[in-house]
Every structure is written in structure tokens, then in C-alpha cells.
PDB file of C-alpha atoms in Angstrom:
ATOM      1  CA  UNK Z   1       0.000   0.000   0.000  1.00  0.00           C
ATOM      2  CA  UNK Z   2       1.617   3.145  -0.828  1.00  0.00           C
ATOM      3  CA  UNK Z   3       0.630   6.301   0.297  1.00  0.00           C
ATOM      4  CA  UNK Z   4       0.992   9.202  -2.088  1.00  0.00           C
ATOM      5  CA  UNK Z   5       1.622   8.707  -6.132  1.00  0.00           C
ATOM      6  CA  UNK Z   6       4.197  11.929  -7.460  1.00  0.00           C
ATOM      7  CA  UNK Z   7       4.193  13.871  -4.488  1.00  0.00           C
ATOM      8  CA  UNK Z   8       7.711  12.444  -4.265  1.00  0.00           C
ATOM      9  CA  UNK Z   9       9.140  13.382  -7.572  1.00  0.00           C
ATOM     10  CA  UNK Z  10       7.495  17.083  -7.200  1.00  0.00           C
ATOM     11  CA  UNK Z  11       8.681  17.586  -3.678  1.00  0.00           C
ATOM     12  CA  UNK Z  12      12.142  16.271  -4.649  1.00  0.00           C
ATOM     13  CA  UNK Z  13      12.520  18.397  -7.903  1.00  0.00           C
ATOM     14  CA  UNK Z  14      11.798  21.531  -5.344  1.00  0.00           C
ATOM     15  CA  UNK Z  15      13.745  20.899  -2.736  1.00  0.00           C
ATOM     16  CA  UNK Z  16      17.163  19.755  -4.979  1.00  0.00           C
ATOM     17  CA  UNK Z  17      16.616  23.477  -6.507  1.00  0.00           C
ATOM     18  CA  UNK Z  18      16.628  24.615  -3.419  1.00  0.00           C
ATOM     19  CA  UNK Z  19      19.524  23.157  -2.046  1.00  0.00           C
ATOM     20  CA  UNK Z  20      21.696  23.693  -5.315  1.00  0.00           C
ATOM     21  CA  UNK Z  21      20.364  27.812  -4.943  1.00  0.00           C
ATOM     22  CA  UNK Z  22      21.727  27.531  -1.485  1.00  0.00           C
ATOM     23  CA  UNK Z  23      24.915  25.580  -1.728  1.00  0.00           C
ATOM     24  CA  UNK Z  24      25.755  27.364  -5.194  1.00  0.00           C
ATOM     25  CA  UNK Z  25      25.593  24.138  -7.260  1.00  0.00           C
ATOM     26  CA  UNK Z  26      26.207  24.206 -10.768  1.00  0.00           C
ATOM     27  CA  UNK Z  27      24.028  21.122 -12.242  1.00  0.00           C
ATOM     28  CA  UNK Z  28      21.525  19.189 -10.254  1.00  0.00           C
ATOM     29  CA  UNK Z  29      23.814  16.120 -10.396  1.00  0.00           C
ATOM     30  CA  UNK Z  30      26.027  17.694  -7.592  1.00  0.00           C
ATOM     31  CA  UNK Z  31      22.702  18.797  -5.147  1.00  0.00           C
ATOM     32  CA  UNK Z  32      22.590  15.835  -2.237  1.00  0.00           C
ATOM     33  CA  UNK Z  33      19.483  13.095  -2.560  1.00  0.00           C
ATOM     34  CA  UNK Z  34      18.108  10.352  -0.367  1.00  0.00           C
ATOM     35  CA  UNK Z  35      20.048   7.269  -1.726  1.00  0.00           C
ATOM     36  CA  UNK Z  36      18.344   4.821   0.546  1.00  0.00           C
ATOM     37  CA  UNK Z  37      16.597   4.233   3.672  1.00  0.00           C
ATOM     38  CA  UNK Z  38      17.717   1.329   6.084  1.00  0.00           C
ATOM     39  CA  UNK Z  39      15.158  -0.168   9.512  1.00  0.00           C
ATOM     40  CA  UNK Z  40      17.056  -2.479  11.618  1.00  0.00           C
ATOM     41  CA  UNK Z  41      15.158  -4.051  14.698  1.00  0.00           C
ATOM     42  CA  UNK Z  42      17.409  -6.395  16.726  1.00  0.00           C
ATOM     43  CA  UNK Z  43      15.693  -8.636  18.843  1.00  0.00           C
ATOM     44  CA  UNK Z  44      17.805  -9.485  21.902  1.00  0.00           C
ATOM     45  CA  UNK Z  45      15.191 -12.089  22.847  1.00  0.00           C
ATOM     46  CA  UNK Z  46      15.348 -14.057  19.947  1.00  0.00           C
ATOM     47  CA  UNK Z  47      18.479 -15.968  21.487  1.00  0.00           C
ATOM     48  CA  UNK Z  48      15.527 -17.523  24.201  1.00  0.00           C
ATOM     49  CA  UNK Z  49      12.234 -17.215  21.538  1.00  0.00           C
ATOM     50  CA  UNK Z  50      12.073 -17.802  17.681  1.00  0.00           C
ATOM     51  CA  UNK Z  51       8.788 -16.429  17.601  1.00  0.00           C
ATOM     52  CA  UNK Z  52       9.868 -12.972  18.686  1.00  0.00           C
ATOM     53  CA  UNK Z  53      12.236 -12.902  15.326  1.00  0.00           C
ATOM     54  CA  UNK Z  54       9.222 -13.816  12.947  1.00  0.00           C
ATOM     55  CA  UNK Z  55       6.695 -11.035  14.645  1.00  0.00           C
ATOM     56  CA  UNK Z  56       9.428  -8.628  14.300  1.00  0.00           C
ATOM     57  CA  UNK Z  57      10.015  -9.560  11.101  1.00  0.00           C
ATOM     58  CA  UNK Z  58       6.283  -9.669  10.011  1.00  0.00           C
ATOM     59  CA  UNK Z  59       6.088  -6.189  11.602  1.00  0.00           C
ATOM     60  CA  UNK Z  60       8.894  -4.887   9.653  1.00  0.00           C
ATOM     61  CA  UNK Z  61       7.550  -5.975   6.286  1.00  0.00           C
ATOM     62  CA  UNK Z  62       4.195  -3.900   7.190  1.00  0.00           C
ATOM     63  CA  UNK Z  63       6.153  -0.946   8.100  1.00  0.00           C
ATOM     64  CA  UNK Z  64       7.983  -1.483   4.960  1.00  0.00           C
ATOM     65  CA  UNK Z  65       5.125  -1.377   2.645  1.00  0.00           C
ATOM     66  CA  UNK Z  66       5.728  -5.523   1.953  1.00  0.00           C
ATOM     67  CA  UNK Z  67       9.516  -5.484   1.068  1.00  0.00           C
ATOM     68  CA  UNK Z  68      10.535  -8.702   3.029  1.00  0.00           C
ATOM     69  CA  UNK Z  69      13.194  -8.096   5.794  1.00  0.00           C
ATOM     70  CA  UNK Z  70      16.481 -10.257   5.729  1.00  0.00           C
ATOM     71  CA  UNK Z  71      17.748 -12.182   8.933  1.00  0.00           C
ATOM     72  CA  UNK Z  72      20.375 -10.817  10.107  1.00  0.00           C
ATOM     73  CA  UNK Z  73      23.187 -13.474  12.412  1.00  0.00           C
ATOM     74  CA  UNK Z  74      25.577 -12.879  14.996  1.00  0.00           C
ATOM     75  CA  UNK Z  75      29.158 -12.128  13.534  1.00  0.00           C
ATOM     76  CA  UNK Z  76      30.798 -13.140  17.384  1.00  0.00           C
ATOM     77  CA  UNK Z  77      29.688 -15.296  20.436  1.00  0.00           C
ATOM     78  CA  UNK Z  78      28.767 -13.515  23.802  1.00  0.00           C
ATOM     79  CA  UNK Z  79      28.986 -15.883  26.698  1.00  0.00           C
ATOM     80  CA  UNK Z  80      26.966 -12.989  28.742  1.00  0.00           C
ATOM     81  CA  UNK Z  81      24.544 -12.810  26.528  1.00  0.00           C
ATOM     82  CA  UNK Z  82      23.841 -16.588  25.809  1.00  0.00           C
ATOM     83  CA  UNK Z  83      24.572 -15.532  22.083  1.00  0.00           C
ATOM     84  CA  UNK Z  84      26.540 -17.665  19.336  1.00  0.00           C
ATOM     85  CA  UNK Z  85      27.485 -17.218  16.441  1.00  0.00           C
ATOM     86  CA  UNK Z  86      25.590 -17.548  13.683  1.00  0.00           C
ATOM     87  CA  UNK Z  87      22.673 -16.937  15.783  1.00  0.00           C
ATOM     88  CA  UNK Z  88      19.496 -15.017  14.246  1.00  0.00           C
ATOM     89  CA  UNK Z  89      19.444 -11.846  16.089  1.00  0.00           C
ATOM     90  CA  UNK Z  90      17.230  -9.566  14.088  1.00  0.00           C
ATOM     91  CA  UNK Z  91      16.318  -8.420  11.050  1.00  0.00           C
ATOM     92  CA  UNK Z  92      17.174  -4.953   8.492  1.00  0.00           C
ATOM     93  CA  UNK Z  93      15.178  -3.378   5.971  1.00  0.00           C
ATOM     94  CA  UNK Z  94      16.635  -0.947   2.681  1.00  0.00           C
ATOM     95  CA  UNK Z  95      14.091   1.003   1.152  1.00  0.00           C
ATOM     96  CA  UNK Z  96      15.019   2.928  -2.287  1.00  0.00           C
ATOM     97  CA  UNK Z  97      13.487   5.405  -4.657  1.00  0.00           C
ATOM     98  CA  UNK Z  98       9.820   5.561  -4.579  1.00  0.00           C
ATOM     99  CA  UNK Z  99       9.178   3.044  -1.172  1.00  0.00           C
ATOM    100  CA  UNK Z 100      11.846   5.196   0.556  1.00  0.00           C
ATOM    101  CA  UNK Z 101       9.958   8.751   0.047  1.00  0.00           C
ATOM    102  CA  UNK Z 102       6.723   7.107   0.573  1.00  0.00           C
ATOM    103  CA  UNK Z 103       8.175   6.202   3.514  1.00  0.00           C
ATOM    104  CA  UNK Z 104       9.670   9.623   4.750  1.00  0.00           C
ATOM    105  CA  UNK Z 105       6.395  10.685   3.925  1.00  0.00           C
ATOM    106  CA  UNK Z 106       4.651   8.504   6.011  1.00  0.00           C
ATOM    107  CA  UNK Z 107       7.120   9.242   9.022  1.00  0.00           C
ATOM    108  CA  UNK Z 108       6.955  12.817   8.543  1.00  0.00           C
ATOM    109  CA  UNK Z 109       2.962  13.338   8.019  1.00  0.00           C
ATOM    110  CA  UNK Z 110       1.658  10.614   9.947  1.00  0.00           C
ATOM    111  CA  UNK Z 111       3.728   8.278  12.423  1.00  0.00           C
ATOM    112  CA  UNK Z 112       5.663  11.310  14.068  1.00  0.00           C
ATOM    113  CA  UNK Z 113       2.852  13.011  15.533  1.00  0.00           C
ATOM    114  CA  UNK Z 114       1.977   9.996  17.138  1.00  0.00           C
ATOM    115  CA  UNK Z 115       4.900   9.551  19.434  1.00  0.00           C
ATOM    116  CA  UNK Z 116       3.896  10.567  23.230  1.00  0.00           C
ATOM    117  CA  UNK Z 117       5.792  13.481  24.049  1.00  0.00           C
ATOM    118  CA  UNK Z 118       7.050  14.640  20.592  1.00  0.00           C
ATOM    119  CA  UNK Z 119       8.740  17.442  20.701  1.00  0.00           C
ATOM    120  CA  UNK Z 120      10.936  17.084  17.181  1.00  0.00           C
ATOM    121  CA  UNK Z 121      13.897  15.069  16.786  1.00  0.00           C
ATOM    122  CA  UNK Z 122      17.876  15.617  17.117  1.00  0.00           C
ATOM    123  CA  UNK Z 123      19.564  17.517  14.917  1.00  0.00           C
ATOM    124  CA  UNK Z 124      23.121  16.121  16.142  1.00  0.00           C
ATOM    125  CA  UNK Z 125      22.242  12.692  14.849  1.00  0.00           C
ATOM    126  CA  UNK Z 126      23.773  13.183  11.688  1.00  0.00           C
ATOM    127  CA  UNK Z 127      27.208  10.638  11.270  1.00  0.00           C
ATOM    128  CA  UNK Z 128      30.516  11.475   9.928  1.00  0.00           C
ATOM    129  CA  UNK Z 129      29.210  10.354   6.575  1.00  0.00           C
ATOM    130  CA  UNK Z 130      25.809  12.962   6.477  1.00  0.00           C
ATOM    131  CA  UNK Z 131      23.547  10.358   6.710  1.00  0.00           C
ATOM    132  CA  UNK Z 132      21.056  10.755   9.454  1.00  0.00           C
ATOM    133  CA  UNK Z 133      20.059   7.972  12.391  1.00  0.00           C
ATOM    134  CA  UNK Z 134      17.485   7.936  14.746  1.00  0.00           C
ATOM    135  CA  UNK Z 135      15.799   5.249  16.428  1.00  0.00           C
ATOM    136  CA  UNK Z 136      12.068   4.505  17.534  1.00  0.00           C
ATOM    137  CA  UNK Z 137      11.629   2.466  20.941  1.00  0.00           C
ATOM    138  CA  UNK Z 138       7.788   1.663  19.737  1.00  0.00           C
ATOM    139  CA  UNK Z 139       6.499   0.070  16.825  1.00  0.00           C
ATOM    140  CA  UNK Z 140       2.680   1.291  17.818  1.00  0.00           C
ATOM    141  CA  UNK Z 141       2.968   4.639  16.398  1.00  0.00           C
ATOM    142  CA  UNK Z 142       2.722   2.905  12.789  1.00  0.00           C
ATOM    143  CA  UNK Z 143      -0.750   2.505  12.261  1.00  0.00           C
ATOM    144  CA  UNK Z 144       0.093  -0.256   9.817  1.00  0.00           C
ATOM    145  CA  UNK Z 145       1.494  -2.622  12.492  1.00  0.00           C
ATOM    146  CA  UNK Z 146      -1.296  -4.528  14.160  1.00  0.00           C
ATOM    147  CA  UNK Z 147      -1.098  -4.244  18.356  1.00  0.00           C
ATOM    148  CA  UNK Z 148      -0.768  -8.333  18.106  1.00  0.00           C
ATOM    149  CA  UNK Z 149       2.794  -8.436  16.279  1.00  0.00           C
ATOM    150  CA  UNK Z 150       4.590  -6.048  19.151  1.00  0.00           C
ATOM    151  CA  UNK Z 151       6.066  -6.340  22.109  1.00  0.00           C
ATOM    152  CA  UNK Z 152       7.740  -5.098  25.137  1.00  0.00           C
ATOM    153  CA  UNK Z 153      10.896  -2.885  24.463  1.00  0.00           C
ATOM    154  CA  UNK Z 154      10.533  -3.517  20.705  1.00  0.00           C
ATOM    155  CA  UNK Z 155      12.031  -0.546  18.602  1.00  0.00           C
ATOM    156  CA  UNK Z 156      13.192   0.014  15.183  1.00  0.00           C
ATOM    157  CA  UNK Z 157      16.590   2.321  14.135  1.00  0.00           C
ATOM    158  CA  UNK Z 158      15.838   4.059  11.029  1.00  0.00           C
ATOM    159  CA  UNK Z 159      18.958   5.853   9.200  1.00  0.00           C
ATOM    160  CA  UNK Z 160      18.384   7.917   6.495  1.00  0.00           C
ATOM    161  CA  UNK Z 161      21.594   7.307   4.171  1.00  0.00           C
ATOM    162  CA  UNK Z 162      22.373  10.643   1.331  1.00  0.00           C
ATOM    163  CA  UNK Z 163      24.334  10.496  -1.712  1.00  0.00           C
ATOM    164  CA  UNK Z 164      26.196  13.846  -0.381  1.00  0.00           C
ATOM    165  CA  UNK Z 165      28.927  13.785   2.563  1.00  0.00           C
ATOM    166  CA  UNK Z 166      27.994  17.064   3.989  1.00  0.00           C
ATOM    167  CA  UNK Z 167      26.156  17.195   7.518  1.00  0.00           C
ATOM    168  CA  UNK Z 168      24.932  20.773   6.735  1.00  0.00           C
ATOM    169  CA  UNK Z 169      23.371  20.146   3.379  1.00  0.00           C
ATOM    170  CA  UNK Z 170      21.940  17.206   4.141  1.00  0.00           C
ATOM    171  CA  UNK Z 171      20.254  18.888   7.256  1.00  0.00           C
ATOM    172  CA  UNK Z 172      19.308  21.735   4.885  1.00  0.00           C
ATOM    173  CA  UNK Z 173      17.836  19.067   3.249  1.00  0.00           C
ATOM    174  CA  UNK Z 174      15.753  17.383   5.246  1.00  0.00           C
ATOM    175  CA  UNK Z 175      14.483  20.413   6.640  1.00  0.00           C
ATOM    176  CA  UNK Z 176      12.781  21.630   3.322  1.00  0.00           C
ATOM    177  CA  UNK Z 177      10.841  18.668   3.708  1.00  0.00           C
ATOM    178  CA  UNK Z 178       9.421  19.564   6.536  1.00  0.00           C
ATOM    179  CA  UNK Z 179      11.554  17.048   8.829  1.00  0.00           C
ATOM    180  CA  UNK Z 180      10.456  17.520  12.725  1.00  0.00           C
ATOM    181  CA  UNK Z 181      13.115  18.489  14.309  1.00  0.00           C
ATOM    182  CA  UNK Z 182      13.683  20.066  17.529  1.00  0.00           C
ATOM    183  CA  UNK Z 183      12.937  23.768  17.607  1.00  0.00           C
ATOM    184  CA  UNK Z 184      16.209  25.303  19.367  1.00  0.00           C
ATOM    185  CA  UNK Z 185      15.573  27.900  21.855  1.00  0.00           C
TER     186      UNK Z 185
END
């Protein structure tokens, strides 16, 4: 099910003219874009219950407008943790093109304001490479995901990779879309 049909393309088109105005770009080709976007849900108590890994993972594909997840496995054993490996831990997500802005979209317009307490989200999340991170602690506040495939202390780490190294223009960026973040004082 996606969500919106060209608003994508049109919001896109405006906001890479925007950011080449700003930055003093020459051709379009240089302007920053959203390459991809990657969930990742690790499931720390998939080690005791299998069935945790395939709700998560049934979850994921309906926040991910039906791309199936892949399983990802422990690369090293922690004795603490009663982990091998090889183990299924969890499972990731990559979104591209059109599923990846319907997706922003759907963050932006409709599963943000639905977080208790929003009040925007970091600005300082942004890596060494520009692309943005932040996580989500509930998987309730997408209305997609029915209450009977979540659990306790289930969450989902969304980063938001760019085609462009630079923090600022990718913030720039997101901000022309309307991005919620944090209003500083």
C-alpha cells in the first residue's frame, strides 16, 4: 500500500533546486538526494524465543510497505549474553526510490505526531558520513502494524543514508521537507 503517487518526484525536484540555490551548485547532479533508507530491529530475545524474530520480522515488512526483511546473524559469540554465532538476532530493511519517500512521507505526516511526548527530533544525529540515524523504541505509532505483532521494548533504528557527505546540506535538506526536528531555543 503506498501512500501518495508523485508527491515524491514534485517535492524532490523543489527541494534539490533549493539546495543547489543555497549551496551554489552548478548542475543538479552535484545537489545531495536520499540514496536509501535502512530499519534495523534487533531482537535481543530471539536468542531464548524464535517467535519474537518472525513477529518482528512480520512487523517490519508492514512498516515497509511488503519489502521482506532479511535475517540478520551474529558475527561473534557472547557468553553474557547466551549468544553464538551464527545466531538469528534480528532483522534490516533498505528502502530505495519511490518506497523510501513514501516512507519519509509517512514518518513525517503521519507516524511522528503519534509519538507521546514529541517534541521534534535531534539535529546532532547526523554521522561522519551525512547520513542521518534515529531510532524509535515503539512500533505502535505505525498505524500499519497490528497491536498483536509487538512487544515489550521492541524498537526500530531508522537511518536515512544521502548520496552527499555534507552534515549541513543534508540537514538543509531534510528540513525543506518539513523534517520535525527540535525547535532550538
Amino acid at each position: 500500500m503506498l501512500i501518495v503517487n508523485d508527491w515524491w518526484e514534485t517535492k524532490r525536484k523543489e527541494v534539490k533546486k533549493l539546495v543547489g540555490e543555497k549551496f551554489k551548485h552548478t548542475t543538479p547532479m552535484q545537489t545531495t538526494d536520499i540514496e536509501k533508507i535502512v530499519l534495523n530491529s534487533g531482537v535481543s530475545q530471539a536468542v531464548n524465543d524464535k517467535k519474537t524474530l518472525e513477529t518482528t520480522e512480520k512487523a517490519l515488512m508492514l512498516i515497509a510497505y511488503g519489502q521482506k526483511p532479511v535475517i540478520t546473524y551474529a558475527r561473534k559469540s557472547i557468553t553474557g549474553f547466551k549468544l553464538r554465532e551464527g545466531m538469528p538476532i534480528g532483522c534490516k530493511v533498505t528502502l530505495r526510490k519511490k518506497r523510501a519517500w513514501n516512507f519519509l512521507f509517512g514518518l513525517i505526516k503521519l507516524e511522528a505526531p503519534e509519538i507521546t511526548n514529541f517534541q521534534g527530533f535531534s539535529e546532532e544525529k547526523f554521522d561522519q558520513d551525512g547520513n542521518y540515524n534515529l531510532g524509535i523504541n515503539d512500533l505502535n505509532i505505525f498505524f500499519r502494524v497490528p497491536y498483536n505483532l509487538t512487544f515489550k521494548n521492541q524498537g526500530v533504528q531508522i537511518t536515512i543514508v544521502f548520496k552527499s557527505n555534507s552534515r549541513e546540506e543534508n540537514n538543509y535538506f531534510l528540513h525543506l521537507l518539513g523534517f520535525p526536528f527540535k525547535k532550538k531555543n
